[in-house]
mmCIF file of C-alpha atoms in Angstrom:
data_model
loop_
_atom_site.group_PDB
_atom_site.id
_atom_site.type_symbol
_atom_site.label_atom_id
_atom_site.label_comp_id
_atom_site.label_asym_id
_atom_site.label_seq_id
_atom_site.Cartn_x
_atom_site.Cartn_y
_atom_site.Cartn_z
ATOM 1 C CA ARG W 18 125.780 112.763 104.424
ATOM 2 C CA GLU W 19 124.828 116.436 105.100
ATOM 3 C CA GLY W 20 124.444 118.068 101.600
ATOM 4 C CA GLU W 21 124.815 114.946 99.516
ATOM 5 C CA GLU W 22 122.878 114.405 96.607
ATOM 6 C CA PHE W 23 120.230 111.442 97.285
ATOM 7 C CA SER W 24 119.695 110.738 93.592
ATOM 8 C CA ASP W 25 121.610 107.211 94.139
ATOM 9 C CA LEU W 26 119.399 106.653 97.068
ATOM 10 C CA SER W 27 116.605 107.046 95.244
ATOM 11 C CA GLU W 28 117.803 104.932 92.354
ATOM 12 C CA LEU W 29 118.739 101.942 94.674
ATOM 13 C CA TYR W 30 115.155 102.202 96.374
ATOM 14 C CA SER W 31 113.654 101.697 92.952
ATOM 15 C CA ASN W 32 116.282 98.901 92.079
ATOM 16 C CA VAL W 33 115.365 96.988 95.593
ATOM 17 C CA LEU W 34 111.715 97.282 94.745
ATOM 18 C CA GLY W 35 112.295 95.869 91.286
ATOM 19 C CA GLN W 36 114.114 93.065 92.812
ATOM 20 C CA TRP W 37 111.436 92.662 95.034
ATOM 21 C CA ARG W 38 108.609 92.253 92.028
ATOM 22 C CA ARG W 39 111.032 89.574 90.073
ATOM 23 C CA TYR W 40 111.756 87.407 93.047
ATOM 24 C CA MET W 41 108.200 87.392 94.125
ATOM 25 C CA GLY W 42 107.004 86.727 90.362
ATOM 26 C CA HIS W 43 109.356 83.732 90.274
ATOM 27 C CA VAL W 44 108.286 82.156 93.300
ATOM 28 C CA THR W 45 104.662 82.493 92.257
ATOM 29 C CA THR W 46 105.390 80.389 89.343
ATOM 30 C CA TYR W 47 105.687 77.486 91.546
ATOM 31 C CA VAL W 48 102.529 77.497 92.397
ATOM 32 C CA GLY W 49 100.343 75.528 89.531
ATOM 33 C CA GLY W 50 103.761 75.028 88.057
ATOM 34 C CA VAL W 51 105.006 72.844 85.470
ATOM 35 C CA TYR W 52 108.609 71.722 84.645
ATOM 36 C CA GLN W 53 109.312 71.441 81.040
ATOM 37 C CA THR W 54 112.417 68.981 79.975
ATOM 38 C CA TYR W 55 112.832 68.851 76.433
ATOM 39 C CA LYS W 56 113.503 65.251 74.826
ATOM 40 C CA THR W 57 113.839 63.731 71.632
ATOM 41 C CA TYR W 58 111.416 60.935 71.109
ATOM 42 C CA ASP W 59 114.024 58.288 72.062
ATOM 43 C CA GLN W 60 114.657 59.476 74.998
ATOM 44 C CA ASP W 61 113.204 58.091 78.306
ATOM 45 C CA GLY W 62 111.508 60.244 80.910
ATOM 46 C CA VAL W 63 107.933 62.716 80.740
ATOM 47 C CA VAL W 64 108.636 66.138 79.288
ATOM 48 C CA TYR W 65 106.245 68.098 81.542
ATOM 49 C CA GLU W 66 106.179 67.200 85.223
ATOM 50 C CA LEU W 67 104.250 69.065 88.318
ATOM 51 C CA VAL W 68 106.050 70.943 90.695
ATOM 52 C CA SER W 69 105.863 69.037 93.842
ATOM 53 C CA GLU W 70 103.095 69.597 96.259
ATOM 54 C CA ALA W 71 105.590 70.285 99.307
ATOM 55 C CA ASP W 72 107.581 73.000 96.987
ATOM 56 C CA GLN W 73 104.182 74.763 95.965
ATOM 57 C CA ARG W 74 103.027 74.746 99.805
ATOM 58 C CA ARG W 75 106.350 76.617 100.631
ATOM 59 C CA ALA W 76 105.820 78.638 97.643
ATOM 60 C CA MET W 77 102.746 80.046 99.443
ATOM 61 C CA ASP W 78 104.029 80.040 102.807
ATOM 62 C CA PHE W 79 107.089 82.140 101.291
ATOM 63 C CA LEU W 80 104.123 84.731 99.438
ATOM 64 C CA ASN W 81 102.245 85.133 102.365
ATOM 65 C CA LYS W 82 105.252 85.930 104.390
ATOM 66 C CA HIS W 83 107.279 88.146 102.079
ATOM 67 C CA ALA W 84 104.856 89.368 99.420
ATOM 68 C CA PHE W 85 101.423 89.728 101.391
ATOM 69 C CA SER W 86 102.987 91.332 104.777
ATOM 70 C CA THR W 87 104.142 94.863 104.757
ATOM 71 C CA PRO W 88 108.172 94.644 104.819
ATOM 72 C CA THR W 89 110.106 97.490 107.016
ATOM 73 C CA TRP W 90 112.276 98.272 104.618
ATOM 74 C CA ALA W 91 109.583 99.643 102.066
ATOM 75 C CA PHE W 92 108.325 102.158 104.282
ATOM 76 C CA ASN W 93 111.905 102.987 106.222
ATOM 77 C CA LYS W 94 111.337 106.980 107.316
ATOM 78 C CA GLU W 95 114.944 107.647 107.334
ATOM 79 C CA ILE W 96 115.038 106.481 103.330
ATOM 80 C CA LEU W 97 111.908 108.024 101.956
ATOM 81 C CA ASN W 98 112.644 111.246 103.748
ATOM 82 C CA ARG W 99 115.550 111.666 102.081
ATOM 83 C CA ILE W 100 114.344 110.367 98.461
ATOM 84 C CA ASN W 101 111.028 112.275 98.584
ATOM 85 C CA GLN W 102 109.130 109.017 97.930
ATOM 86 C CA SER W 103 105.568 110.660 98.616
ATOM 87 C CA SER W 104 103.790 108.105 97.200
ATOM 88 C CA ALA W 105 105.336 104.970 98.926
ATOM 89 C CA VAL W 106 102.088 103.695 100.004
ATOM 90 C CA GLU W 107 100.552 103.517 96.227
ATOM 91 C CA THR W 108 103.669 102.317 94.805
ATOM 92 C CA PHE W 109 103.688 99.165 97.129
ATOM 93 C CA ARG W 110 100.080 98.612 96.884
ATOM 94 C CA GLY W 111 100.278 98.348 93.197
ATOM 95 C CA ALA W 112 103.331 96.055 93.562
ATOM 96 C CA GLN W 113 101.518 93.830 96.003
ATOM 97 C CA VAL W 114 98.423 93.873 94.012
ATOM 98 C CA GLY W 115 100.463 92.785 90.845
ATOM 99 C CA VAL W 116 101.774 89.478 92.871
ATOM 100 C CA LEU W 117 98.056 89.067 93.940
ATOM 101 C CA ASN W 118 96.834 89.132 90.196
ATOM 102 C CA ASN W 119 99.605 86.754 88.919
ATOM 103 C CA LEU W 120 98.876 84.348 92.037
ATOM 104 C CA MET W 121 95.092 84.550 90.884
ATOM 105 C CA ARG W 122 95.529 83.851 87.007
ATOM 106 C CA PRO W 123 92.659 82.094 85.712
ATOM 107 C CA ASP W 124 95.016 79.609 83.819
ATOM 108 C CA ARG W 125 97.080 79.143 87.159
ATOM 109 C CA LEU W 126 93.939 78.171 89.070
ATOM 110 C CA ALA W 127 92.729 75.949 85.832
ATOM 111 C CA ARG W 128 96.336 74.321 86.203
ATOM 112 C CA LEU W 129 95.690 73.397 89.673
ATOM 113 C CA VAL W 130 92.081 72.007 88.935
ATOM 114 C CA GLU W 131 93.512 69.830 86.075
ATOM 115 C CA ALA W 132 96.507 68.392 88.506
ATOM 116 C CA GLU W 133 93.975 67.403 90.976
ATOM 117 C CA ALA W 134 91.772 65.745 88.550
ATOM 118 C CA ARG W 135 94.784 63.547 87.215
ATOM 119 C CA ALA W 136 96.684 63.093 90.403
ATOM 120 C CA ASP W 137 97.460 59.665 91.711
ATOM 121 C CA GLY W 138 98.127 60.412 94.891
ATOM 122 C CA ASP W 139 98.638 63.773 96.734
ATOM 123 C CA THR W 140 98.997 67.246 95.132
ATOM 124 C CA TYR W 141 98.686 70.743 96.110
ATOM 125 C CA THR W 142 94.769 71.361 95.217
ATOM 126 C CA ILE W 143 92.960 74.732 94.488
ATOM 127 C CA THR W 144 90.939 74.558 97.417
ATOM 128 C CA GLU W 145 94.291 74.444 99.597
ATOM 129 C CA MET W 146 95.761 77.284 97.956
ATOM 130 C CA MET W 147 92.675 79.274 97.939
ATOM 131 C CA ASP W 148 92.320 78.693 101.805
ATOM 132 C CA ALA W 149 96.216 79.566 102.172
ATOM 133 C CA THR W 150 95.755 83.107 100.407
ATOM 134 C CA ARG W 151 92.677 83.961 102.308
ATOM 135 C CA ASN W 152 94.340 82.976 105.693
ATOM 136 C CA GLY W 153 97.135 84.696 104.949
ATOM 137 C CA ILE W 154 95.657 88.004 103.427
ATOM 138 C CA TRP W 155 92.942 88.425 105.651
ATOM 139 C CA SER W 156 94.599 86.847 108.901
ATOM 140 C CA GLU W 157 93.538 89.689 111.173
ATOM 141 C CA ALA W 158 89.763 88.993 110.328
ATOM 142 C CA ARG W 159 90.576 85.545 111.789
ATOM 143 C CA ALA W 160 92.343 86.523 115.076
ATOM 144 C CA LYS W 161 89.891 89.468 115.300
ATOM 145 C CA GLN W 162 92.901 92.270 115.141
ATOM 146 C CA ASN W 163 93.044 95.591 114.235
ATOM 147 C CA THR W 164 94.673 96.127 110.435
ATOM 148 C CA GLU W 165 97.004 98.621 109.442
ATOM 149 C CA ILE W 166 96.849 100.741 106.044
ATOM 150 C CA HIS W 167 98.641 98.424 103.859
ATOM 151 C CA ARG W 168 96.834 95.476 104.615
ATOM 152 C CA ARG W 169 93.758 97.233 104.243
ATOM 153 C CA HIS W 170 94.474 98.152 100.582
ATOM 154 C CA LEU W 171 95.691 94.477 100.124
ATOM 155 C CA GLN W 172 92.611 92.930 101.667
ATOM 156 C CA ARG W 173 90.238 95.255 99.427
ATOM 157 C CA ALA W 174 92.130 94.049 96.252
ATOM 158 C CA TYR W 175 91.522 90.296 97.255
ATOM 159 C CA ILE W 176 87.870 91.296 97.248
ATOM 160 C CA GLU W 177 88.111 92.876 93.915
ATOM 161 C CA VAL W 178 89.948 90.201 92.355
ATOM 162 C CA MET W 179 87.775 87.273 93.716
ATOM 163 C CA GLY W 180 84.915 89.189 92.653
ATOM 164 C CA ASP W 181 86.498 89.399 89.028
ATOM 165 C CA LEU W 182 86.623 85.922 88.940
ATOM 166 C CA LEU W 183 83.256 85.354 90.121
ATOM 167 C CA ASN W 184 81.405 87.605 88.155
ATOM 168 C CA GLU W 185 83.423 88.580 85.140
ATOM 169 C CA GLU W 186 84.434 86.703 81.782
ATOM 170 C CA PRO W 187 87.941 86.252 81.357
ATOM 171 C CA SER W 188 89.525 88.298 78.080
ATOM 172 C CA GLY W 189 91.970 87.602 75.850
ATOM 173 C CA PHE W 190 94.370 84.340 76.311
ATOM 174 C CA PHE W 191 92.315 83.552 79.235
ATOM 175 C CA ALA W 192 89.231 83.593 77.309
ATOM 176 C CA ARG W 193 90.621 81.074 75.037
ATOM 177 C CA SER W 194 92.375 78.572 77.402
ATOM 178 C CA VAL W 195 90.103 78.615 80.343
ATOM 179 C CA ASP W 196 85.969 78.498 80.811
ATOM 180 C CA VAL W 197 86.165 79.632 84.231
ATOM 181 C CA SER W 198 82.294 79.689 84.412
ATOM 182 C CA GLN W 199 81.932 76.075 83.678
ATOM 183 C CA SER W 200 84.841 74.743 85.926
ATOM 184 C CA ASP W 201 85.163 74.531 89.800
ATOM 185 C CA ILE W 202 87.019 77.738 90.076
ATOM 186 C CA ARG W 203 83.541 79.847 90.503
ATOM 187 C CA PRO W 204 82.249 77.554 93.281
ATOM 188 C CA ILE W 205 85.493 77.664 95.284
ATOM 189 C CA VAL W 206 85.789 81.467 94.920
ATOM 190 C CA ARG W 207 82.150 81.672 96.158
ATOM 191 C CA ASN W 208 83.226 79.566 99.098
ATOM 192 C CA GLU W 209 86.227 81.536 99.798
ATOM 193 C CA LEU W 210 84.106 84.829 99.935
ATOM 194 C CA GLU W 211 81.426 83.107 102.316
ATOM 195 C CA ILE W 212 84.053 81.879 104.704
ATOM 196 C CA LEU W 213 85.793 85.560 104.679
ATOM 197 C CA LYS W 214 82.335 87.105 105.340
ATOM 198 C CA ARG W 215 81.821 84.650 108.331
ATOM 199 C CA ASP W 216 85.165 85.629 109.800
ATOM 200 C CA ILE W 217 84.755 89.351 109.102
ATOM 201 C CA ASN W 218 81.279 88.848 111.128
ATOM 202 C CA SER W 219 82.840 87.314 113.755
ATOM 203 C CA ALA W 220 85.652 89.810 114.329
ATOM 204 C CA LEU W 221 82.814 92.718 114.198
ATOM 205 C CA ALA W 222 80.942 91.092 116.780
ATOM 206 C CA GLY W 223 84.013 91.629 119.596
ATOM 207 C CA ARG W 224 84.823 94.887 120.824
ATOM 208 C CA SER W 225 88.521 94.950 120.372
ATOM 209 C CA LEU W 226 88.740 96.700 116.760
ATOM 210 C CA ASN W 227 89.793 100.167 116.262
ATOM 211 C CA ARG W 228 87.684 102.357 114.078
ATOM 212 C CA ASP W 229 89.734 102.028 111.200
ATOM 213 C CA THR W 230 89.663 98.615 111.294
ATOM 214 C CA LYS W 231 85.772 98.358 112.256
ATOM 215 C CA ASN W 232 85.059 100.806 108.935
ATOM 216 C CA HIS W 233 87.282 98.495 106.822
ATOM 217 C CA PHE W 234 85.622 95.287 108.088
ATOM 218 C CA GLU W 235 82.301 96.566 107.387
ATOM 219 C CA ASP W 236 82.682 98.039 103.802
ATOM 220 C CA ALA W 237 84.529 94.695 103.042
ATOM 221 C CA ARG W 238 81.268 92.704 104.174
ATOM 222 C CA VAL W 239 79.321 95.030 101.874
ATOM 223 C CA ARG W 240 81.491 94.426 98.946
ATOM 224 C CA ILE W 241 81.306 90.738 99.364
ATOM 225 C CA ASP W 242 77.506 90.960 99.466
ATOM 226 C CA GLU W 243 77.471 92.889 96.393
ATOM 227 C CA ILE W 244 79.658 90.417 94.448
ATOM 228 C CA LEU W 245 77.906 87.354 95.738
ATOM 229 C CA ASP W 246 74.504 89.172 94.748
ATOM 230 C CA GLY W 247 75.445 89.951 91.487
ATOM 231 C CA ASN W 248 76.414 86.015 91.136
ATOM 232 C CA ASP W 249 72.799 84.929 91.992
#
């Protein structure tokens, strides 16, 4: 209403974004996830059980649809113009990158590798998870379509995360629990970047891209080359 204080609206916006973060974090735990059922020594059944292949695949589909896409509610002009949210683009970029970083944690990737090695039958593999992430975040490159600013931010973050996995040594807890350099993680990451580069080259060969998208794809190609060259 005219003249009404919009502090409540600003608080509501922040609360919705916080709820979005928590929900995406919860869904992410399904990928490479493990159920734990506490039992005494005389109770039957397993204590640890992998999240099912189907549930992990559904979780990835959900993340691509709701975490890595650009939601209209986050950039509703009617709301942002009333709460002076001048940093909405940067705020949501940070939220999306947080989900991506969580998804790509070395210990999560290591659990996917471990699960595949121990599986008796079908299991959700790290390769399928990595393919789904790349295809979701970089769908415009595969489809030779133009990008918008929020997607470009996320796509650059993807390259940065993959570069860290390929060239940087984990620190803290991850350094003690996961040897990325000797696992299957790095060859898979390298392959994903090589596939992405081919998709970008194919998109740039067309003539339907606008200037911003072309600049972005060319920059992404340079970044990928620097990462791959640095790992030689």
